[in-house]
Amino acid sequence: MTDASISHLQVLDWGLLIYDDALKLQEALVSERIAELSPDRLILVEHPPVVTIGRSGSLDDLRESEEAINRKGASVFHVDRGGMATFHGPGQLVAYPIVKLQTKDLRLYLQMLLETVAAVLRSYGLASEFRGRNPGVWAGAAKIASVGVACRRWVTYHGIALNVNADLRWFESINPCGDPDGKVTSMERELGQSVDMAEVKDRFTRAFCRIFGYATPPEVRQRPTERPSWLVLSPSCTESIDRMESVLSWLRLSTVCQSARCPNLGECFARGTATFMILGTICTRTCRFCAVDKGKPDAVDGGEPERIAQAVQLLRLKHAVITSVTRDDLPDGGAEHFVRTVEKVRECCPDVSVEVLVPDFRGSLKALQRICDIRPDVFNHNVETVKRLYPIVRPKARYQRSLGILEYAGKHGLIVKSGIMLGLGETEQEILEAITDLRRTGCSFLTLGQYLAPSKEHFPVSRYVSPAEFEEWAQIARSEGFKKVAAGPLVRSSYRAGEMVCSMRQPLKSYQSKG
């Protein structure tokens, strides 16, 4: 089933994960595999109680109403796999292969998947059999594993569920796989004792690799289940936050600190730094990591630059960061509004250093030139993640375009800064390549921080990176030639931005207003 050149398998152990999140992750991984951005993957997961109904099923497969099942604590989902109704819950091993079929034969793939479960059962001394009219695996008279697969451009998803220590009473709420008289069993029931799930996962993985022709042992990645201690936030400086929010409300302004739910909001406000978000609060793009609202933006507010200058003065800021939502609806992407805002801040507060954190302006050199002409103290544009993840995490952005923007600013003699989030599924080699790529553009300031999903609707966290690993990446970045590096779990693009720039601020003699 697998090509010798694609014999590498990555195993993703997601632990206990709600079905909806797992389905969204599967869809993203399928897109990656179709685009040849990742190897074949085998997902191992358990779900909180959920009933799923495949393409061949309907609500008629439920023995109770959907509302009654909900009251018991289980969700009901209609999904695009084959098959009818089944149940997933704790104690059940669910395997989702994200595999690009080299032999385009779904029937053969299904047989090999069933044989994988049979091999696991045999290793525990359990006999099993297949029944053609009702795909699955039986132990005696009862079904022990259900299967339901889907395929998109010959990349598989959904998969097979093996009852290990599952609570079988849940199956009384459904007609399992459409069979009103169907009986269901588990490895625990057949063996007369509880079975170690970790051992079942290991045996399943080994059997899958042997049957599908992958090298063993495969790479195994765990999915984090809860935030580690180093991501527990300390109390914020409420006095600074209250003062900031009072001024912002009065002047009808927004900061990205608020809209992006920055964990360092209080600290930065107290240190005299804030990141103002211009051009409204609604972004025209659909990046899957970002908390900023998406949709149709409002008209540009011509009075915004002057009000931001007032806020900088009233708050006695030392360093102001000006950023924006992405405005693909504007001919210049909002570049001229950036220029007017920076000019107003400098007119009002000439001693305040100004950093711009700009979108990509769709690569417009005219827009970029206008930004470079005002000579910001720091030119910041975040690449956000590694190249491979752009189609998944930043579908309307381009990695090479972002590198080109940074290089353009660097060639104009500006201090250039960028940032990368870790924890989206990138590899160590990809992080190193991104750091190297950024340095080659002339970028000299770098921030590295932990990605934290703003909600369950956003791209999920792949892993939590330890403070020690962040420090290692900071050392690597410095060895690559970066002059200033801020790295840590809670670091964000504008974290201690004023401190990063104070020793390298450039004179503004060459700047003249072109308004």
Short mmCIF file of C-alpha atoms in Angstrom, two decimals:
data_model
loop_
_atom_site.label_atom_id
_atom_site.label_comp_id
_atom_site.label_asym_id
_atom_site.label_seq_id
_atom_site.Cartn_x
_atom_site.Cartn_y
_atom_site.Cartn_z
CA MET A 1 0.00 0.00 0.00
CA THR A 2 2.90 2.38 0.62
CA ASP A 3 5.65 3.51 -1.72
CA ALA A 4 9.22 2.71 -0.62
CA SER A 5 10.08 6.42 -0.92
CA ILE A 6 7.24 7.29 1.48
CA SER A 7 7.85 4.59 4.10
CA HIS A 8 8.11 7.06 6.97
CA LEU A 9 5.12 7.10 9.33
CA GLN A 10 4.48 9.70 12.00
CA VAL A 11 2.28 8.58 14.89
CA LEU A 12 0.28 11.29 16.66
CA ASP A 13 -0.98 10.27 20.09
CA TRP A 14 -3.70 12.77 20.98
CA GLY A 15 -4.72 11.21 24.27
CA LEU A 16 -8.32 12.16 25.18
CA LEU A 17 -9.68 14.74 22.74
CA ILE A 18 -13.24 15.86 22.01
CA TYR A 19 -14.53 14.55 18.70
CA ASP A 20 -15.15 17.94 17.09
CA ASP A 21 -11.56 19.08 17.67
CA ALA A 22 -10.19 15.78 16.38
CA LEU A 23 -12.30 16.04 13.23
CA LYS A 24 -11.01 19.55 12.48
CA LEU A 25 -7.45 18.41 13.04
CA GLN A 26 -7.97 15.45 10.71
CA GLU A 27 -9.25 17.74 7.97
CA ALA A 28 -6.19 19.97 8.32
CA LEU A 29 -3.83 16.97 8.22
CA VAL A 30 -5.58 15.57 5.14
CA SER A 31 -5.02 18.89 3.35
CA GLU A 32 -1.35 18.78 4.36
CA ARG A 33 -0.96 15.24 3.04
CA ILE A 34 -2.70 16.02 -0.25
CA ALA A 35 -0.30 18.95 -0.73
CA GLU A 36 2.70 16.67 0.04
CA LEU A 37 3.56 18.88 3.04
CA SER A 38 3.75 16.02 5.52
CA PRO A 39 4.36 12.27 5.73
CA ASP A 40 1.70 9.62 6.26
CA ARG A 41 0.32 9.79 9.78
CA LEU A 42 -1.45 7.49 12.18
CA ILE A 43 -3.57 9.23 14.81
CA LEU A 44 -4.33 7.39 18.04
CA VAL A 45 -6.99 8.96 20.25
CA GLU A 46 -9.77 8.41 22.76
CA HIS A 47 -12.89 10.58 22.75
CA PRO A 48 -15.26 11.76 25.46
CA PRO A 49 -18.68 10.10 24.89
CA VAL A 50 -19.99 10.77 21.38
CA VAL A 51 -22.28 9.06 18.87
CA THR A 52 -21.33 9.44 15.21
CA ILE A 53 -23.61 8.67 12.28
CA GLY A 54 -21.99 7.94 8.91
CA ARG A 55 -23.23 8.52 5.37
CA SER A 56 -25.36 5.35 5.34
CA GLY A 57 -27.00 6.06 8.68
CA SER A 58 -29.67 8.36 10.09
CA LEU A 59 -31.32 9.33 13.35
CA ASP A 60 -33.35 6.13 12.96
CA ASP A 61 -30.21 4.32 14.15
CA LEU A 62 -30.69 5.84 17.61
CA ARG A 63 -32.67 3.85 20.18
CA GLU A 64 -33.18 7.06 22.17
CA SER A 65 -33.76 10.63 21.13
CA GLU A 66 -30.77 12.84 20.46
CA GLU A 67 -31.85 14.99 23.42
CA ALA A 68 -31.85 11.95 25.73
CA ILE A 69 -28.36 11.00 24.59
CA ASN A 70 -27.21 14.57 25.18
CA ARG A 71 -28.61 14.49 28.72
CA LYS A 72 -26.56 11.36 29.40
CA GLY A 73 -23.45 13.32 28.45
CA ALA A 74 -22.80 12.33 24.84
CA SER A 75 -22.85 14.44 21.67
CA VAL A 76 -24.28 13.30 18.34
CA PHE A 77 -22.43 14.03 15.06
CA HIS A 78 -23.28 13.37 11.42
CA VAL A 79 -19.98 12.71 9.62
CA ASP A 80 -18.79 11.99 6.08
CA ARG A 81 -17.34 8.53 6.70
CA GLY A 82 -18.92 5.33 5.47
CA GLY A 83 -21.14 3.28 7.75
CA MET A 84 -23.99 3.98 10.12
CA ALA A 85 -24.11 4.80 13.85
CA THR A 86 -21.41 3.95 16.34
CA PHE A 87 -20.23 5.13 19.73
CA HIS A 88 -16.84 6.46 20.80
CA GLY A 89 -15.80 6.96 24.40
CA PRO A 90 -13.00 6.62 26.95
CA GLY A 91 -11.45 3.16 26.98
CA GLN A 92 -11.89 2.78 23.22
CA LEU A 93 -8.85 3.09 20.97
CA VAL A 94 -9.70 5.06 17.83
CA ALA A 95 -7.16 5.02 15.00
CA TYR A 96 -7.32 7.55 12.18
CA PRO A 97 -4.78 6.83 9.41
CA ILE A 98 -4.01 9.89 7.25
CA VAL A 99 -2.42 7.86 4.49
CA LYS A 100 -1.88 8.59 0.79
CA LEU A 101 -2.83 5.38 -0.98
CA GLN A 102 -0.28 4.38 -3.59
CA THR A 103 -2.42 1.41 -4.63
CA LYS A 104 -5.76 3.09 -5.28
CA ASP A 105 -7.87 0.32 -3.84
CA LEU A 106 -10.13 1.26 -0.91
CA ARG A 107 -11.33 -2.32 -0.46
CA LEU A 108 -7.76 -3.53 0.00
CA TYR A 109 -7.04 -0.65 2.40
CA LEU A 110 -10.10 -1.57 4.48
CA GLN A 111 -9.03 -5.24 4.63
CA MET A 112 -5.55 -4.25 5.81
CA LEU A 113 -7.01 -1.99 8.49
CA LEU A 114 -9.22 -4.82 9.77
CA GLU A 115 -6.26 -7.19 9.70
CA THR A 116 -4.31 -4.73 11.88
CA VAL A 117 -6.95 -5.02 14.61
CA ALA A 118 -7.10 -8.80 14.18
CA ALA A 119 -3.32 -8.97 14.66
CA VAL A 120 -3.61 -6.99 17.90
CA LEU A 121 -6.34 -9.31 19.19
CA ARG A 122 -4.30 -12.41 18.28
CA SER A 123 -1.37 -11.02 20.25
CA TYR A 124 -3.65 -11.15 23.32
CA GLY A 125 -4.83 -14.69 22.51
CA LEU A 126 -8.22 -13.57 21.18
CA ALA A 127 -9.70 -15.14 18.05
CA SER A 128 -11.41 -12.76 15.61
CA GLU A 129 -13.35 -12.85 12.37
CA PHE A 130 -14.65 -10.52 9.66
CA ARG A 131 -18.17 -10.42 8.29
CA GLY A 132 -18.43 -8.97 4.81
CA ARG A 133 -21.95 -7.54 4.97
CA ASN A 134 -21.16 -5.57 8.13
CA PRO A 135 -17.54 -4.38 8.06
CA GLY A 136 -15.78 -4.66 11.40
CA VAL A 137 -14.09 -7.19 13.62
CA TRP A 138 -15.95 -9.78 15.73
CA ALA A 139 -14.85 -11.72 18.78
CA GLY A 140 -17.27 -14.64 18.86
CA ALA A 141 -20.85 -13.42 18.49
CA ALA A 142 -20.14 -9.79 19.39
CA LYS A 143 -18.51 -6.93 17.53
CA ILE A 144 -15.31 -5.65 19.10
CA ALA A 145 -14.17 -3.11 16.48
CA SER A 146 -16.10 -0.83 14.13
CA VAL A 147 -14.75 0.68 10.95
CA GLY A 148 -15.78 3.66 8.85
CA VAL A 149 -13.40 5.29 6.41
CA ALA A 150 -13.36 8.23 4.03
CA CYS A 151 -10.98 9.25 1.28
CA ARG A 152 -10.21 12.55 -0.43
CA ARG A 153 -7.92 12.54 -3.46
CA TRP A 154 -6.71 9.13 -2.28
CA VAL A 155 -5.77 10.36 1.19
CA THR A 156 -7.63 8.43 3.89
CA TYR A 157 -9.21 9.70 7.09
CA HIS A 158 -11.65 8.50 9.77
CA GLY A 159 -10.76 4.89 10.55
CA ILE A 160 -11.32 2.12 13.07
CA ALA A 161 -12.39 1.94 16.73
CA LEU A 162 -11.37 -0.95 19.00
CA ASN A 163 -13.20 -1.44 22.31
CA VAL A 164 -10.46 -1.98 24.88
CA ASN A 165 -11.94 -1.03 28.27
CA ALA A 166 -14.94 0.90 26.95
CA ASP A 167 -18.19 1.27 28.90
CA LEU A 168 -20.40 -0.95 26.69
CA ARG A 169 -23.65 0.35 28.20
CA TRP A 170 -23.42 3.33 25.84
CA PHE A 171 -24.08 1.03 22.86
CA GLU A 172 -27.57 0.40 24.27
CA SER A 173 -28.50 3.90 23.02
CA ILE A 174 -27.89 3.00 19.36
CA ASN A 175 -28.29 0.25 16.79
CA PRO A 176 -24.57 -0.50 16.43
CA CYS A 177 -23.67 -0.17 12.75
CA GLY A 178 -27.38 -0.25 11.90
CA ASP A 179 -28.01 -3.69 13.47
CA PRO A 180 -30.90 -3.59 16.01
CA ASP A 181 -29.84 -7.01 17.35
CA GLY A 182 -26.13 -6.27 17.27
CA LYS A 183 -24.03 -7.28 20.27
CA VAL A 184 -20.90 -5.44 21.27
CA THR A 185 -17.95 -6.59 23.33
CA SER A 186 -14.54 -5.36 24.45
CA MET A 187 -11.08 -6.74 25.09
CA GLU A 188 -11.69 -6.26 28.81
CA ARG A 189 -14.85 -8.39 28.69
CA GLU A 190 -13.29 -11.11 26.55
CA LEU A 191 -10.14 -11.34 28.66
CA GLY A 192 -11.88 -10.90 32.00
CA GLN A 193 -9.57 -8.11 33.08
CA SER A 194 -8.67 -4.50 32.35
CA VAL A 195 -6.18 -3.98 29.53
CA ASP A 196 -3.36 -1.41 29.48
CA MET A 197 -4.24 1.15 26.78
CA ALA A 198 -0.61 2.20 26.24
CA GLU A 199 0.31 -1.41 25.47
CA VAL A 200 -2.61 -1.74 23.03
CA LYS A 201 -1.48 1.44 21.26
CA ASP A 202 2.04 0.08 20.94
CA ARG A 203 0.88 -3.26 19.55
CA PHE A 204 -1.54 -1.55 17.16
CA THR A 205 1.21 0.75 15.88
CA ARG A 206 3.62 -2.14 15.31
CA ALA A 207 0.98 -4.23 13.54
CA PHE A 208 -0.04 -1.26 11.37
CA CYS A 209 3.57 -0.62 10.34
CA ARG A 210 4.14 -4.29 9.52
CA ILE A 211 0.95 -4.71 7.49
CA PHE A 212 1.18 -1.40 5.63
CA GLY A 213 4.94 -1.60 5.01
CA TYR A 214 6.28 1.24 7.16
CA ALA A 215 9.63 1.26 8.89
CA THR A 216 9.58 0.64 12.65
CA PRO A 217 9.80 2.10 15.16
CA PRO A 218 7.92 5.13 13.83
CA GLU A 219 8.16 8.65 15.20
CA VAL A 220 5.59 9.17 17.97
CA ARG A 221 4.34 12.60 19.06
CA GLN A 222 2.16 13.23 22.09
CA ARG A 223 -0.53 15.89 22.14
CA PRO A 224 -0.56 18.10 25.24
CA THR A 225 -3.66 17.68 27.40
CA GLU A 226 -3.33 20.67 29.73
CA ARG A 227 -1.20 23.77 30.13
CA PRO A 228 2.02 23.23 32.07
CA SER A 229 2.88 25.23 35.18
CA TRP A 230 5.05 27.76 33.33
CA LEU A 231 1.98 28.97 31.42
CA VAL A 232 0.02 29.82 34.57
CA LEU A 233 -0.18 33.60 34.43
CA SER A 234 0.79 35.78 37.37
CA PRO A 235 -1.65 38.52 38.46
CA SER A 236 -1.66 41.48 36.06
CA CYS A 237 -1.00 45.06 37.04
CA THR A 238 -4.66 46.03 37.21
CA GLU A 239 -3.97 49.70 37.86
CA SER A 240 -2.05 50.03 34.58
CA ILE A 241 -4.70 48.06 32.70
CA ASP A 242 -7.55 50.14 34.12
CA ARG A 243 -5.81 53.39 33.22
CA MET A 244 -5.02 52.19 29.71
CA GLU A 245 -8.53 50.91 29.05
CA SER A 246 -10.06 54.12 30.36
CA VAL A 247 -8.04 56.22 27.89
CA LEU A 248 -8.68 53.83 25.01
CA SER A 249 -12.41 53.85 25.65
CA TRP A 250 -12.52 57.65 25.79
CA LEU A 251 -10.56 57.96 22.53
CA ARG A 252 -12.37 55.08 20.80
CA LEU A 253 -9.16 53.15 20.17
CA SER A 254 -8.11 49.51 20.26
CA THR A 255 -4.90 47.73 21.13
CA VAL A 256 -3.90 44.37 19.76
CA CYS A 257 -2.93 43.62 23.37
CA GLN A 258 -6.66 43.37 24.10
CA SER A 259 -8.02 41.90 20.87
CA ALA A 260 -5.35 39.18 20.70
CA ARG A 261 -5.72 38.45 24.43
CA CYS A 262 -2.03 38.96 25.16
CA PRO A 263 -0.92 37.37 28.46
CA ASN A 264 1.55 40.23 29.13
CA LEU A 265 -0.97 43.05 28.83
CA GLY A 266 -0.51 44.36 32.38
CA GLU A 267 3.28 44.10 32.35
CA CYS A 268 3.72 45.98 29.07
CA PHE A 269 1.26 48.71 30.05
CA ALA A 270 3.15 49.17 33.31
CA ARG A 271 6.47 49.44 31.42
CA GLY A 272 5.16 52.20 29.16
CA THR A 273 4.64 50.11 26.02
CA ALA A 274 1.43 49.51 24.08
CA THR A 275 0.56 48.14 20.66
CA PHE A 276 -2.18 50.15 18.95
CA MET A 277 -4.28 48.46 16.31
CA ILE A 278 -5.34 50.78 13.51
CA LEU A 279 -7.70 50.34 10.56
CA GLY A 280 -10.45 48.83 12.67
CA THR A 281 -10.80 45.54 14.53
CA ILE A 282 -12.00 43.24 11.72
CA CYS A 283 -9.48 41.41 9.54
CA THR A 284 -10.07 40.39 5.92
CA ARG A 285 -8.05 37.20 6.32
CA THR A 286 -8.83 33.89 7.97
CA CYS A 287 -5.62 32.88 9.76
CA ARG A 288 -6.47 29.95 12.02
CA PHE A 289 -4.26 31.00 14.94
CA CYS A 290 -5.51 34.56 15.44
CA ALA A 291 -8.12 35.83 17.92
CA VAL A 292 -8.87 39.02 15.94
CA ASP A 293 -12.37 39.13 14.43
CA LYS A 294 -12.77 38.22 10.76
CA GLY A 295 -15.22 39.54 8.20
CA LYS A 296 -16.06 42.76 6.37
CA PRO A 297 -14.22 45.75 7.89
CA ASP A 298 -15.67 49.19 8.52
CA ALA A 299 -14.58 52.29 6.61
CA VAL A 300 -11.20 53.77 7.55
CA ASP A 301 -11.45 56.27 10.42
CA GLY A 302 -9.61 59.43 9.31
CA GLY A 303 -9.43 60.78 12.86
CA GLU A 304 -7.73 57.69 14.26
CA PRO A 305 -4.07 58.83 13.79
CA GLU A 306 -4.60 61.99 15.85
CA ARG A 307 -6.39 60.10 18.63
CA ILE A 308 -3.56 57.58 18.83
CA ALA A 309 -1.09 60.42 19.21
CA GLN A 310 -3.26 61.77 22.05
CA ALA A 311 -3.26 58.35 23.72
CA VAL A 312 0.52 58.05 23.49
CA GLN A 313 0.84 61.44 25.17
CA LEU A 314 -1.80 60.85 27.87
CA LEU A 315 -0.40 57.45 28.78
CA ARG A 316 3.19 58.80 28.86
CA LEU A 317 4.39 55.93 26.71
CA LYS A 318 8.07 55.47 25.99
CA HIS A 319 7.59 53.13 23.02
CA ALA A 320 4.53 52.86 20.78
CA VAL A 321 3.91 49.94 18.46
CA ILE A 322 1.52 50.59 15.57
CA THR A 323 -0.04 47.54 13.97
CA SER A 324 -3.23 46.77 12.07
CA VAL A 325 -5.60 44.14 10.91
CA THR A 326 -4.96 43.02 7.34
CA ARG A 327 -7.00 45.18 4.96
CA ASP A 328 -6.92 43.45 1.58
CA ASP A 329 -9.99 45.52 0.69
CA LEU A 330 -7.93 48.75 0.51
CA PRO A 331 -5.87 49.54 -2.61
CA ASP A 332 -2.72 50.21 -0.57
CA GLY A 333 -3.54 47.75 2.22
CA GLY A 334 -3.71 50.69 4.63
CA ALA A 335 -0.09 51.84 4.16
CA GLU A 336 -0.98 55.54 3.97
CA HIS A 337 -2.94 55.28 7.21
CA PHE A 338 0.18 53.82 8.86
CA VAL A 339 2.17 56.80 7.58
CA ARG A 340 -0.30 59.36 8.92
CA THR A 341 -0.43 57.63 12.30
CA VAL A 342 3.35 57.56 12.73
CA GLU A 343 3.59 61.22 11.65
CA LYS A 344 0.97 62.30 14.20
CA VAL A 345 2.69 60.40 17.02
CA ARG A 346 6.03 62.00 16.20
CA GLU A 347 4.54 65.47 15.98
CA CYS A 348 2.94 65.06 19.39
CA CYS A 349 5.61 62.96 21.15
CA PRO A 350 8.99 63.32 19.40
CA ASP A 351 10.85 61.45 22.16
CA VAL A 352 8.73 58.31 21.85
CA SER A 353 10.23 55.50 19.77
CA VAL A 354 7.83 54.10 17.18
CA GLU A 355 7.66 50.53 15.90
CA VAL A 356 5.42 49.44 13.04
CA LEU A 357 4.13 45.89 12.90
CA VAL A 358 2.78 45.69 9.37
CA PRO A 359 0.78 43.15 7.34
CA ASP A 360 2.19 41.96 4.02
CA PHE A 361 0.28 44.53 1.86
CA ARG A 362 -0.04 41.62 -0.61
CA GLY A 363 3.60 42.26 -1.50
CA SER A 364 3.02 45.80 -2.84
CA LEU A 365 6.41 47.51 -3.16
CA LYS A 366 4.71 50.90 -3.40
CA ALA A 367 3.04 50.37 -0.03
CA LEU A 368 6.26 49.07 1.51
CA GLN A 369 8.22 52.04 0.19
CA ARG A 370 5.82 54.45 1.90
CA ILE A 371 6.43 52.66 5.22
CA CYS A 372 10.20 52.65 4.73
CA ASP A 373 10.18 56.36 3.84
CA ILE A 374 8.92 57.35 7.31
CA ARG A 375 11.91 55.59 8.91
CA PRO A 376 10.21 53.80 11.84
CA ASP A 377 12.53 53.00 14.73
CA VAL A 378 11.68 49.34 14.14
CA PHE A 379 10.10 47.68 11.10
CA ASN A 380 8.31 44.53 12.29
CA HIS A 381 6.55 41.89 10.19
CA ASN A 382 5.91 38.45 11.65
CA VAL A 383 6.38 35.26 9.69
CA GLU A 384 4.41 33.59 12.53
CA THR A 385 5.21 29.97 11.63
CA VAL A 386 7.35 27.71 9.48
CA LYS A 387 6.98 27.43 5.72
CA ARG A 388 5.22 24.03 5.67
CA LEU A 389 2.38 25.21 7.90
CA TYR A 390 1.45 28.33 5.90
CA PRO A 391 -1.27 26.67 3.77
CA ILE A 392 -2.89 25.31 6.93
CA VAL A 393 -2.39 28.13 9.44
CA ARG A 394 -2.08 31.22 7.18
CA PRO A 395 -3.91 30.23 3.97
CA LYS A 396 -3.87 33.70 2.36
CA ALA A 397 -0.28 34.55 3.29
CA ARG A 398 2.94 33.43 1.60
CA TYR A 399 6.15 32.52 3.44
CA GLN A 400 8.48 33.79 0.70
CA ARG A 401 6.47 37.00 0.38
CA SER A 402 6.94 37.71 4.09
CA LEU A 403 10.68 37.06 3.82
CA GLY A 404 10.82 39.44 0.85
CA ILE A 405 9.09 42.19 2.85
CA LEU A 406 11.64 41.91 5.65
CA GLU A 407 14.52 41.91 3.18
CA TYR A 408 13.13 45.01 1.45
CA ALA A 409 13.01 46.90 4.76
CA GLY A 410 16.49 45.70 5.69
CA LYS A 411 17.94 47.01 2.43
CA HIS A 412 16.52 50.43 3.36
CA GLY A 413 18.67 50.47 6.47
CA LEU A 414 15.87 49.86 8.98
CA ILE A 415 16.03 47.77 12.14
CA VAL A 416 14.04 44.72 11.07
CA LYS A 417 12.15 42.46 13.46
CA SER A 418 10.02 39.33 13.14
CA GLY A 419 8.38 36.69 15.30
CA ILE A 420 7.66 32.96 15.27
CA MET A 421 5.14 30.99 17.31
CA LEU A 422 6.12 27.49 18.45
CA GLY A 423 3.66 24.72 19.20
CA LEU A 424 1.77 24.54 15.91
CA GLY A 425 3.29 21.25 14.79
CA GLU A 426 6.63 22.42 13.42
CA THR A 427 9.77 20.27 13.60
CA GLU A 428 13.11 21.33 15.07
CA GLN A 429 14.64 21.38 11.60
CA GLU A 430 11.85 23.63 10.35
CA ILE A 431 12.37 26.06 13.26
CA LEU A 432 16.08 26.21 12.49
CA GLU A 433 15.38 26.81 8.79
CA ALA A 434 12.95 29.64 9.64
CA ILE A 435 15.49 31.30 11.95
CA THR A 436 18.17 31.00 9.25
CA ASP A 437 15.82 32.35 6.57
CA LEU A 438 14.96 35.36 8.73
CA ARG A 439 18.58 36.18 9.43
CA ARG A 440 19.38 36.06 5.73
CA THR A 441 16.82 38.80 5.10
CA GLY A 442 18.74 41.16 7.38
CA CYS A 443 16.33 40.70 10.28
CA SER A 444 18.15 41.51 13.54
CA PHE A 445 15.38 41.35 16.19
CA LEU A 446 13.49 38.11 16.85
CA THR A 447 10.71 37.01 19.18
CA LEU A 448 9.85 33.38 19.87
CA GLY A 449 6.73 32.51 21.86
CA GLN A 450 4.32 29.71 22.65
CA TYR A 451 1.23 29.43 20.49
CA LEU A 452 -1.93 29.35 22.61
CA ALA A 453 -5.19 28.60 20.81
CA PRO A 454 -7.63 31.46 21.50
CA SER A 455 -10.59 29.05 21.44
CA LYS A 456 -11.52 25.52 20.44
CA GLU A 457 -12.49 26.89 17.02
CA HIS A 458 -8.88 27.88 16.31
CA PHE A 459 -5.96 25.70 15.28
CA PRO A 460 -5.14 23.42 18.24
CA VAL A 461 -1.88 23.47 20.15
CA SER A 462 0.44 20.68 19.05
CA ARG A 463 2.76 20.85 22.06
CA TYR A 464 3.89 23.10 24.89
CA VAL A 465 7.50 24.19 24.58
CA SER A 466 9.47 24.36 27.83
CA PRO A 467 11.30 27.52 29.00
CA ALA A 468 14.57 25.58 28.68
CA GLU A 469 13.92 24.81 25.02
CA PHE A 470 13.02 28.45 24.36
CA GLU A 471 16.35 29.47 25.84
CA GLU A 472 18.11 26.98 23.56
CA TRP A 473 16.41 28.52 20.52
CA ALA A 474 17.37 31.99 21.76
CA GLN A 475 21.02 30.91 21.95
CA ILE A 476 20.81 29.44 18.46
CA ALA A 477 19.28 32.66 17.12
CA ARG A 478 22.02 34.76 18.73
CA SER A 479 24.65 32.46 17.24
CA GLU A 480 23.02 33.07 13.83
CA GLY A 481 23.68 36.80 14.29
CA PHE A 482 20.46 38.21 15.76
CA LYS A 483 21.26 41.24 17.91
CA LYS A 484 18.16 41.09 20.11
CA VAL A 485 16.15 37.95 20.93
CA ALA A 486 13.17 37.59 23.26
CA ALA A 487 12.15 33.96 23.70
CA GLY A 488 9.84 32.30 26.19
CA PRO A 489 6.42 30.72 26.61
CA LEU A 490 4.66 34.05 27.20
CA VAL A 491 6.69 36.17 24.77
CA ARG A 492 4.66 37.94 22.11
CA SER A 493 5.71 40.09 19.17
CA SER A 494 5.71 43.35 21.14
CA TYR A 495 6.93 41.90 24.45
CA ARG A 496 9.30 44.44 26.05
CA ALA A 497 9.56 46.04 22.62
CA GLY A 498 10.84 49.31 24.05
CA GLU A 499 13.74 47.59 25.79
CA MET A 500 14.71 45.82 22.58
CA VAL A 501 14.96 49.07 20.64
CA CYS A 502 16.29 51.60 23.16
CA SER A 503 19.97 50.80 22.59
CA MET A 504 19.67 50.76 18.80
CA ARG A 505 17.36 53.65 18.03
CA GLN A 506 18.32 55.36 14.78
CA PRO A 507 18.44 59.12 14.15
CA LEU A 508 15.60 60.55 12.06
CA LYS A 509 17.59 63.14 10.11
CA SER A 510 16.80 61.54 6.79
CA TYR A 511 13.06 61.61 7.35
CA GLN A 512 10.85 64.31 5.89
CA SER A 513 7.09 64.15 5.82
CA LYS A 514 5.73 63.27 2.41
CA GLY A 515 2.13 63.79 3.45
#
